[in-house]
Each structure stands twice: as structure tokens, then as C-alpha cells.
Amino acid sequence: MPKISAASVVEHREAVLAALVNGTKAILLSDGDRKLTAASVAAEAGIARNSIYRYVSSVDDLVDMVVARGFTEWAQRVAADVEAAPDARAAVVAYVRSNLELAASGEHTLQSSLSGAKISESARDRIVELHQQISAVLHDAVGQLDSRQPELIVSAIESLVGASLNKVGPDQSSDQVIEFMCRATEAIVDAG
């Protein structure tokens, strides 16, 4: 029986799987400096290459896990920020602020790197599904407004967020951009 580095086999397995997922994420964020292979992930996680296959059937499984974790955490954070808003107008602004603050923290770097990465069809499908979940949060918030043109507001806000994501990041001065876009969101809501 192999040695484990935790109080139980289950805890050991969870720790190794977490190290594999974190290693996969680190490689994906390396701007193509390192190729995503079983060997590179194993080295990053500090385990033998063939040990990966005790935890997943392929490197694609690890990418799927990175995608699921990253987008799920993003969607949960945006939903929580919107839910905490005191009214519908503030909820729409919270949607924009939350997305841009997450992007400014560097979280969008991973999502951007996935667009050029070779990932499985299931991972791509999961990305679409999770984007739809995030979009549903905006649709719900706009639906609470007393607006004559909710679909135009949604389109404008989605465009505003999409265009702003590349203007914020950990290496950029993002505060001004975020504040400007939040004021623009208020104007869009007020115009609708």
C-alpha cells in the first residue's frame, strides 16, 4: 500500500487531486511557457507522472475541473454580490462591479487562457453553461427593474462588461475603469 500524507486515504486523495488541479491551472496561466502534459502537471503537483491516472483518466479531466472550479466560483461571487444589493438598480451595478473586480484580481486571466487552449468538448460546453448562469443573474436583476426595454439593458450591460474585461487586470490600474463602468451602468439603467 502506498504511503499517504494525510489522516485518511480520502483526505490524501482530495489533497493530491487539489494539487493536480492547481498544477493544471498554473500551467494554463503560464502564457504558453509550458505545455500541458501529464508529465508537466505531475511535476507541478509533486507526484509521479503515472500517478495522475489514479485520480483522473486524462489531462482533459483536469482541465474540466479547473474550468468548473473557476467559473463556478466566479458565478457564485457575482450572484452573491447581486443578491446583497439593496435594490434592483444597485443589483445591476453590482453585477458589473463584481465581474470587473474579479477580472481585475486576475481571475479572468484563466478564462482568457482557456479560449486558446486545447480543451475537451465537455469543458467548452461547461464554459457555455456557466456563462449562461452568470448571464441569468443579470437577466434576473434587470427583470426586477421597472424598465420599458429590459432586453436592451441586458445587451448594453453584457457589451459593457465584455468590452471592459481587457481593460482591467492585476497589472493595470483598474479602479478608475471599474468606477467609470459602474457610472455608465447607472446611466444605462436610468435610460431604460
Coordinates of N, CA and C in Angstrom, one line a residue:
M1 N 0.8 -1.2 0.0 CA 0.0 0.0 0.0 C 0.9 1.2 0.0
P2 N 0.6 2.2 -0.9 CA 1.4 3.4 -0.9 C 1.2 4.3 0.3
K3 N 2.3 5.0 0.6 CA 2.2 5.9 1.7 C 1.3 7.1 1.4
I4 N 0.6 7.5 2.4 CA -0.3 8.7 2.3 C 0.2 9.8 3.2
S5 N -0.1 11.0 2.8 CA 0.3 12.2 3.5 C -0.8 12.9 4.2
A6 N -1.8 12.1 4.7 CA -3.0 12.8 5.3 C -3.5 11.8 6.4
A7 N -4.5 12.2 7.1 CA -5.0 11.4 8.2 C -5.8 10.2 7.6
S8 N -6.3 10.3 6.4 CA -7.1 9.2 5.8 C -6.8 9.1 4.3
V9 N -7.1 8.0 3.8 CA -6.9 7.8 2.3 C -7.8 8.8 1.6
V10 N -9.0 9.1 2.0 CA -9.9 10.0 1.4 C -9.2 11.4 1.4
E11 N -8.7 11.9 2.5 CA -8.1 13.2 2.6 C -6.9 13.3 1.8
H12 N -6.1 12.2 1.7 CA -4.9 12.1 0.9 C -5.3 12.3 -0.6
R13 N -6.3 11.6 -1.0 CA -6.8 11.6 -2.4 C -7.3 13.0 -2.7
E14 N -8.0 13.6 -1.8 CA -8.5 15.0 -2.1 C -7.3 16.0 -2.2
A15 N -6.3 15.8 -1.4 CA -5.2 16.7 -1.4 C -4.4 16.6 -2.7
V16 N -4.2 15.3 -3.1 CA -3.5 15.1 -4.4 C -4.3 15.6 -5.6
L17 N -5.6 15.4 -5.6 CA -6.4 15.9 -6.7 C -6.4 17.4 -6.7
A18 N -6.4 18.0 -5.5 CA -6.4 19.5 -5.5 C -5.0 20.0 -6.0
A19 N -3.9 19.3 -5.7 CA -2.6 19.7 -6.2 C -2.6 19.5 -7.7
L20 N -3.2 18.5 -8.2 CA -3.2 18.3 -9.7 C -4.0 19.4 -10.4
V21 N -5.2 19.8 -9.8 CA -6.0 20.8 -10.4 C -5.2 22.2 -10.3
N22 N -4.6 22.5 -9.2 CA -3.8 23.7 -9.0 C -2.6 23.7 -10.0
G23 N -2.0 22.6 -10.2 CA -0.9 22.5 -11.1 C -1.3 22.7 -12.5
T24 N -2.5 22.1 -12.9 CA -3.0 22.4 -14.2 C -3.3 23.8 -14.4
K25 N -3.9 24.5 -13.4 CA -4.2 25.9 -13.5 C -2.9 26.7 -13.7
A26 N -1.9 26.4 -12.9 CA -0.6 27.1 -13.0 C -0.1 27.0 -14.4
I27 N -0.1 25.8 -15.0 CA 0.4 25.6 -16.4 C -0.5 26.4 -17.4
L28 N -1.8 26.4 -17.2 CA -2.6 27.1 -18.1 C -2.4 28.6 -18.1
L29 N -2.0 29.1 -16.9 CA -1.7 30.5 -16.7 C -0.3 30.9 -17.1
S30 N 0.5 30.0 -17.5 CA 1.9 30.3 -17.8 C 2.1 30.9 -19.2
D31 N 1.0 31.4 -19.8 CA 1.1 32.1 -21.1 C 1.8 31.2 -22.2
G32 N 1.6 29.9 -22.1 CA 2.1 29.0 -23.1 C 3.6 28.7 -22.9
D33 N 4.1 29.2 -21.8 CA 5.5 28.9 -21.5 C 5.8 27.4 -21.3
R34 N 4.7 26.7 -20.8 CA 4.9 25.3 -20.5 C 3.7 24.6 -21.2
K35 N 4.0 23.5 -21.7 CA 3.0 22.7 -22.4 C 2.2 21.8 -21.4
L36 N 0.9 21.7 -21.5 CA 0.1 21.0 -20.6 C 0.1 19.5 -21.0
T37 N 0.9 18.8 -20.2 CA 1.0 17.3 -20.4 C 0.9 16.6 -19.1
A38 N 0.7 15.3 -19.1 CA 0.7 14.6 -17.8 C 2.0 14.8 -17.0
A39 N 3.1 14.8 -17.7 CA 4.4 15.0 -17.1 C 4.5 16.3 -16.4
S40 N 4.1 17.4 -17.1 CA 4.2 18.7 -16.6 C 3.3 18.9 -15.4
V41 N 2.0 18.4 -15.5 CA 1.1 18.5 -14.4 C 1.6 17.7 -13.2
A42 N 2.1 16.5 -13.4 CA 2.7 15.7 -12.3 C 3.8 16.4 -11.6
A43 N 4.7 17.0 -12.4 CA 5.8 17.8 -11.8 C 5.3 18.9 -11.0
E44 N 4.4 19.7 -11.5 CA 3.8 20.8 -10.8 C 3.2 20.4 -9.5
A45 N 2.5 19.2 -9.5 CA 1.8 18.7 -8.3 C 2.7 17.9 -7.4
G46 N 3.9 17.6 -7.8 CA 4.9 16.9 -7.0 C 4.6 15.4 -6.8
I47 N 4.0 14.8 -7.9 CA 3.8 13.4 -7.9 C 4.4 12.7 -9.1
A48 N 4.5 11.4 -9.1 CA 5.0 10.7 -10.3 C 4.0 10.8 -11.5
R49 N 4.5 10.9 -12.7 CA 3.6 11.1 -13.8 C 2.5 10.0 -13.9
N50 N 2.9 8.8 -13.8 CA 1.9 7.7 -13.9 C 0.9 7.7 -12.8
S51 N 1.1 8.5 -11.7 CA 0.2 8.5 -10.6 C -1.0 9.4 -10.9
I52 N -0.9 10.2 -11.9 CA -2.1 11.0 -12.3 C -3.3 10.2 -12.6
Y53 N -3.0 9.1 -13.2 CA -4.1 8.2 -13.7 C -4.8 7.4 -12.6
R54 N -4.4 7.6 -11.4 CA -5.1 7.1 -10.3 C -6.2 8.0 -9.9
Y55 N -6.1 9.2 -10.3 CA -7.1 10.3 -9.9 C -8.0 10.7 -11.1
V56 N -7.5 10.7 -12.3 CA -8.3 11.2 -13.5 C -7.9 10.2 -14.6
S57 N -8.7 10.2 -15.6 CA -8.4 9.4 -16.8 C -7.6 10.1 -17.8
S58 N -7.6 11.4 -17.8 CA -6.8 12.2 -18.8 C -6.5 13.6 -18.2
V59 N -5.6 14.3 -18.9 CA -5.3 15.7 -18.6 C -6.6 16.5 -18.9
D60 N -7.3 16.1 -19.9 CA -8.6 16.8 -20.2 C -9.5 16.9 -19.0
D61 N -9.5 15.8 -18.2 CA -10.4 15.8 -17.0 C -9.9 16.9 -16.0
L62 N -8.6 17.1 -15.9 CA -8.1 18.1 -15.0 C -8.5 19.5 -15.5
V63 N -8.4 19.7 -16.8 CA -8.8 21.0 -17.4 C -10.3 21.2 -17.1
D64 N -11.1 20.2 -17.3 CA -12.6 20.3 -17.0 C -12.8 20.7 -15.5
M65 N -12.0 20.2 -14.6 CA -12.1 20.5 -13.2 C -11.6 22.0 -12.9
V66 N -10.6 22.4 -13.6 CA -10.2 23.8 -13.5 C -11.3 24.7 -14.0
V67 N -11.8 24.4 -15.1 CA -12.9 25.2 -15.7 C -14.1 25.3 -14.7
A68 N -14.5 24.1 -14.3 CA -15.7 24.0 -13.4 C -15.4 24.9 -12.1
R69 N -14.2 24.7 -11.5 CA -14.0 25.4 -10.3 C -13.9 26.9 -10.5
G70 N -13.2 27.4 -11.6 CA -13.0 28.8 -11.8 C -14.3 29.5 -12.1
F71 N -15.1 28.9 -13.1 CA -16.3 29.6 -13.4 C -17.4 29.4 -12.4
T72 N -17.4 28.3 -11.6 CA -18.4 28.2 -10.6 C -18.1 29.2 -9.5
E73 N -16.9 29.4 -9.1 CA -16.5 30.4 -8.1 C -16.9 31.8 -8.5
W74 N -16.6 32.1 -9.8 CA -16.9 33.4 -10.4 C -18.5 33.6 -10.3
A75 N -19.2 32.6 -10.8 CA -20.7 32.7 -10.8 C -21.3 32.9 -9.4
Q76 N -20.7 32.2 -8.5 CA -21.2 32.3 -7.1 C -20.9 33.7 -6.5
R77 N -19.8 34.2 -6.8 CA -19.4 35.5 -6.3 C -20.3 36.6 -6.9
V78 N -20.5 36.5 -8.2 CA -21.3 37.5 -8.9 C -22.8 37.4 -8.3
A79 N -23.3 36.2 -8.2 CA -24.7 36.1 -7.7 C -24.8 36.6 -6.3
A80 N -23.8 36.3 -5.4 CA -23.8 36.8 -4.0 C -23.8 38.3 -4.0
D81 N -22.9 38.9 -4.8 CA -22.8 40.4 -4.8 C -24.1 41.0 -5.3
V82 N -24.7 40.4 -6.3 CA -26.0 41.0 -6.8 C -27.1 40.8 -5.8
E83 N -27.1 39.7 -5.1 CA -28.2 39.4 -4.1 C -28.1 40.3 -2.9
A84 N -26.8 40.8 -2.6 CA -26.6 41.6 -1.5 C -27.0 43.1 -1.7
A85 N -27.3 43.4 -3.0 CA -27.6 44.8 -3.4 C -29.0 45.2 -2.8
P86 N -29.1 46.5 -2.3 CA -30.3 46.9 -1.7 C -31.6 47.0 -2.6
D87 N -31.3 47.2 -3.9 CA -32.5 47.4 -4.8 C -32.0 46.9 -6.2
A88 N -33.0 46.9 -7.1 CA -32.7 46.4 -8.5 C -31.7 47.2 -9.2
R89 N -31.7 48.5 -9.1 CA -30.7 49.3 -9.8 C -29.3 49.0 -9.3
A90 N -29.2 48.9 -8.0 CA -27.9 48.6 -7.3 C -27.5 47.2 -7.7
A91 N -28.4 46.3 -7.9 CA -28.1 44.9 -8.3 C -27.4 44.9 -9.6
V92 N -27.9 45.6 -10.6 CA -27.3 45.7 -11.9 C -25.9 46.2 -11.8
V93 N -25.8 47.3 -11.1 CA -24.4 47.9 -10.9 C -23.5 46.9 -10.2
A94 N -24.0 46.1 -9.2 CA -23.2 45.1 -8.5 C -22.8 44.0 -9.5
Y95 N -23.6 43.7 -10.4 CA -23.2 42.7 -11.4 C -22.0 43.2 -12.2
V96 N -22.0 44.4 -12.6 CA -20.9 44.9 -13.4 C -19.6 45.0 -12.5
R97 N -19.8 45.6 -11.3 CA -18.7 45.8 -10.4 C -18.1 44.4 -10.0
S98 N -18.9 43.4 -9.7 CA -18.4 42.1 -9.3 C -17.6 41.5 -10.4
N99 N -18.1 41.5 -11.7 CA -17.4 40.9 -12.8 C -16.1 41.6 -13.0
L100 N -16.1 42.9 -13.0 CA -14.8 43.7 -13.2 C -13.8 43.6 -12.1
E101 N -14.3 43.5 -10.9 CA -13.4 43.3 -9.8 C -12.7 41.9 -9.8
L102 N -13.5 40.9 -10.2 CA -12.9 39.6 -10.4 C -11.9 39.6 -11.5
A103 N -12.2 40.2 -12.6 CA -11.2 40.3 -13.7 C -10.0 41.1 -13.3
A104 N -10.2 42.2 -12.5 CA -9.0 42.9 -12.0 C -8.1 42.1 -11.1
S105 N -8.7 41.2 -10.4 CA -7.9 40.4 -9.5 C -7.1 39.3 -10.2
G106 N -7.4 39.1 -11.5 CA -6.6 38.2 -12.3 C -7.4 36.9 -12.6
E107 N -8.6 36.8 -12.1 CA -9.4 35.6 -12.3 C -9.8 35.4 -13.8
H108 N -9.9 36.5 -14.5 CA -10.2 36.4 -16.0 C -9.1 35.9 -16.8
T109 N -7.9 36.0 -16.3 CA -6.7 35.5 -17.0 C -6.9 34.1 -17.3
L110 N -7.3 33.3 -16.4 CA -7.5 31.9 -16.6 C -8.6 31.7 -17.7
Q111 N -9.7 32.3 -17.6 CA -10.8 32.2 -18.6 C -10.3 32.5 -20.0
S112 N -9.5 33.6 -20.1 CA -8.9 34.0 -21.4 C -8.0 33.0 -21.9
S113 N -7.1 32.4 -21.0 CA -6.2 31.4 -21.5 C -6.9 30.2 -22.0
L114 N -8.0 29.9 -21.5 CA -8.8 28.7 -22.0 C -9.3 28.8 -23.4
S115 N -9.5 30.1 -23.8 CA -10.0 30.3 -25.2 C -9.1 29.8 -26.2
G116 N -7.8 29.8 -26.0 CA -6.8 29.4 -26.9 C -6.2 28.0 -26.6
A117 N -6.6 27.4 -25.5 CA -6.1 26.1 -25.1 C -6.9 25.0 -25.8
K118 N -6.2 23.9 -25.9 CA -6.9 22.7 -26.4 C -7.6 22.0 -25.3
I119 N -8.9 22.2 -25.2 CA -9.7 21.6 -24.2 C -10.8 20.8 -24.8
S120 N -11.3 19.9 -24.0 CA -12.3 18.9 -24.4 C -13.6 19.6 -24.7
E121 N -14.4 19.0 -25.5 CA -15.7 19.5 -25.9 C -16.6 19.6 -24.6
S122 N -16.4 18.7 -23.7 CA -17.2 18.8 -22.4 C -16.8 20.1 -21.6
A123 N -15.5 20.4 -21.7 CA -15.1 21.6 -21.0 C -15.6 22.9 -21.7
R124 N -15.6 22.9 -23.0 CA -16.2 24.0 -23.7 C -17.7 24.1 -23.4
D125 N -18.4 23.0 -23.4 CA -19.8 23.0 -23.1 C -20.1 23.6 -21.7
R126 N -19.2 23.2 -20.7 CA -19.3 23.6 -19.4 C -19.1 25.1 -19.3
I127 N -18.2 25.7 -20.1 CA -17.9 27.1 -20.1 C -19.2 27.8 -20.6
V128 N -19.8 27.3 -21.6 CA -21.0 28.0 -22.1 C -22.1 27.9 -21.1
E129 N -22.3 26.8 -20.4 CA -23.3 26.6 -19.4 C -23.0 27.6 -18.3
L130 N -21.8 27.7 -17.8 CA -21.5 28.6 -16.7 C -21.6 30.1 -17.1
H131 N -21.3 30.4 -18.3 CA -21.6 31.8 -18.8 C -23.1 32.1 -18.8
Q132 N -23.9 31.1 -19.2 CA -25.3 31.3 -19.1 C -25.8 31.5 -17.7
Q133 N -25.2 30.8 -16.8 CA -25.6 31.0 -15.4 C -25.3 32.5 -14.9
I134 N -24.1 32.9 -15.3 CA -23.7 34.3 -14.9 C -24.7 35.3 -15.6
S135 N -25.0 35.1 -16.9 CA -25.9 35.9 -17.6 C -27.3 35.9 -17.0
A136 N -27.7 34.8 -16.5 CA -29.0 34.7 -15.9 C -29.1 35.6 -14.7
V137 N -28.0 35.8 -14.0 CA -28.0 36.7 -12.8 C -28.4 38.1 -13.3
L138 N -27.8 38.5 -14.4 CA -28.0 39.8 -14.9 C -29.5 39.9 -15.4
H139 N -30.0 38.9 -16.1 CA -31.4 38.9 -16.6 C -32.3 39.1 -15.4
D140 N -32.1 38.3 -14.3 CA -32.9 38.4 -13.1 C -32.9 39.8 -12.5
A141 N -31.7 40.4 -12.4 CA -31.6 41.7 -11.8 C -32.3 42.8 -12.7
V142 N -32.1 42.7 -14.0 CA -32.8 43.6 -14.9 C -34.3 43.4 -14.8
G143 N -34.7 42.2 -14.7 CA -36.1 41.9 -14.6 C -36.8 42.5 -13.4
Q144 N -36.1 42.8 -12.4 CA -36.6 43.5 -11.2 C -36.8 45.0 -11.4
L145 N -36.2 45.5 -12.5 CA -36.3 47.0 -12.7 C -37.7 47.3 -13.3
D146 N -38.1 48.5 -13.1 CA -39.3 49.0 -13.8 C -38.8 49.6 -15.1
S147 N -38.6 48.7 -16.1 CA -38.0 49.2 -17.3 C -38.9 48.9 -18.5
R148 N -38.9 49.7 -19.5 CA -39.6 49.5 -20.7 C -38.8 48.7 -21.7
Q149 N -37.5 48.6 -21.5 CA -36.6 47.9 -22.5 C -35.6 47.0 -21.8
P150 N -36.1 46.0 -21.1 CA -35.1 45.2 -20.4 C -34.1 44.4 -21.2
E151 N -34.5 44.0 -22.4 CA -33.5 43.3 -23.3 C -32.4 44.2 -23.8
L152 N -32.8 45.4 -24.0 CA -31.8 46.4 -24.5 C -30.8 46.7 -23.3
I153 N -31.3 46.8 -22.1 CA -30.4 47.0 -20.9 C -29.5 45.8 -20.8
V154 N -30.0 44.6 -20.9 CA -29.2 43.4 -20.8 C -28.1 43.4 -21.8
S155 N -28.5 43.7 -23.1 CA -27.5 43.7 -24.2 C -26.4 44.8 -23.9
A156 N -26.8 45.9 -23.5 CA -25.9 47.0 -23.2 C -24.9 46.7 -22.1
I157 N -25.5 46.1 -21.0 CA -24.6 45.7 -19.9 C -23.7 44.6 -20.2
E158 N -24.1 43.6 -20.9 CA -23.3 42.5 -21.4 C -22.1 43.0 -22.3
S159 N -22.5 43.9 -23.2 CA -21.5 44.5 -24.0 C -20.5 45.4 -23.2
L160 N -21.0 46.1 -22.3 CA -20.1 47.0 -21.4 C -19.1 46.1 -20.7
V161 N -19.6 45.0 -20.0 CA -18.7 44.1 -19.3 C -17.7 43.5 -20.2
G162 N -18.2 42.9 -21.3 CA -17.3 42.2 -22.3 C -16.2 43.1 -22.8
A163 N -16.6 44.4 -23.1 CA -15.5 45.3 -23.6 C -14.6 45.8 -22.5
S164 N -15.0 45.7 -21.3 CA -14.2 46.2 -20.2 C -13.2 45.2 -19.6
L165 N -13.5 43.9 -19.8 CA -12.7 42.9 -19.2 C -11.2 43.0 -19.6
N166 N -10.9 43.4 -20.8 CA -9.5 43.5 -21.2 C -8.9 44.9 -20.7
K167 N -9.6 45.7 -20.0 CA -9.1 47.0 -19.5 C -8.8 46.9 -18.0
V168 N -9.1 45.8 -17.4 CA -8.8 45.6 -16.0 C -8.0 44.4 -15.8
G169 N -7.2 44.4 -14.8 CA -6.3 43.2 -14.5 C -5.4 43.5 -13.4
P170 N -4.7 42.5 -13.0 CA -3.7 42.7 -11.8 C -2.6 43.6 -12.1
D171 N -2.2 43.7 -13.4 CA -1.1 44.6 -13.8 C -1.6 45.9 -14.3
Q172 N -2.8 46.3 -14.1 CA -3.4 47.5 -14.6 C -4.0 48.3 -13.5
S173 N -4.1 49.6 -13.7 CA -4.8 50.4 -12.7 C -6.3 50.3 -13.0
S174 N -7.0 49.5 -12.3 CA -8.4 49.1 -12.7 C -9.5 50.0 -12.0
D175 N -9.2 50.6 -10.9 CA -10.2 51.3 -10.1 C -11.0 52.3 -10.9
Q176 N -10.2 53.1 -11.7 CA -10.9 54.2 -12.5 C -11.8 53.5 -13.5
V177 N -11.4 52.5 -14.2 CA -12.2 51.8 -15.2 C -13.5 51.2 -14.5
I178 N -13.3 50.6 -13.4 CA -14.5 50.0 -12.7 C -15.5 51.0 -12.3
E179 N -15.0 52.1 -11.7 CA -15.9 53.2 -11.3 C -16.6 53.8 -12.5
F180 N -15.8 54.1 -13.6 CA -16.5 54.6 -14.8 C -17.5 53.7 -15.3
M181 N -17.3 52.4 -15.4 CA -18.2 51.5 -16.0 C -19.4 51.3 -15.1
C182 N -19.3 51.5 -13.8 CA -20.4 51.4 -12.8 C -21.3 52.7 -13.1
R183 N -20.7 53.8 -13.3 CA -21.5 55.0 -13.6 C -22.2 54.9 -14.9
A184 N -21.5 54.3 -15.9 CA -22.1 54.0 -17.2 C -23.3 53.1 -17.0
T185 N -23.2 52.1 -16.2 CA -24.3 51.2 -15.9 C -25.5 51.9 -15.4
E186 N -25.2 52.8 -14.4 CA -26.3 53.5 -13.8 C -27.0 54.3 -14.9
A187 N -26.3 54.9 -15.8 CA -26.9 55.7 -16.9 C -27.7 54.8 -17.9
I188 N -27.2 53.6 -18.1 CA -27.9 52.7 -19.0 C -29.2 52.3 -18.3
V189 N -29.2 52.0 -17.0 CA -30.4 51.6 -16.3 C -31.4 52.7 -16.3
D190 N -30.9 53.9 -16.1 CA -31.8 55.1 -16.0 C -32.4 55.4 -17.4
A191 N -31.7 55.1 -18.4 CA -32.2 55.4 -19.8 C -33.2 54.4 -20.2
G192 N -33.2 53.2 -19.6 CA -34.1 52.1 -20.0 C -35.4 52.2 -19.5

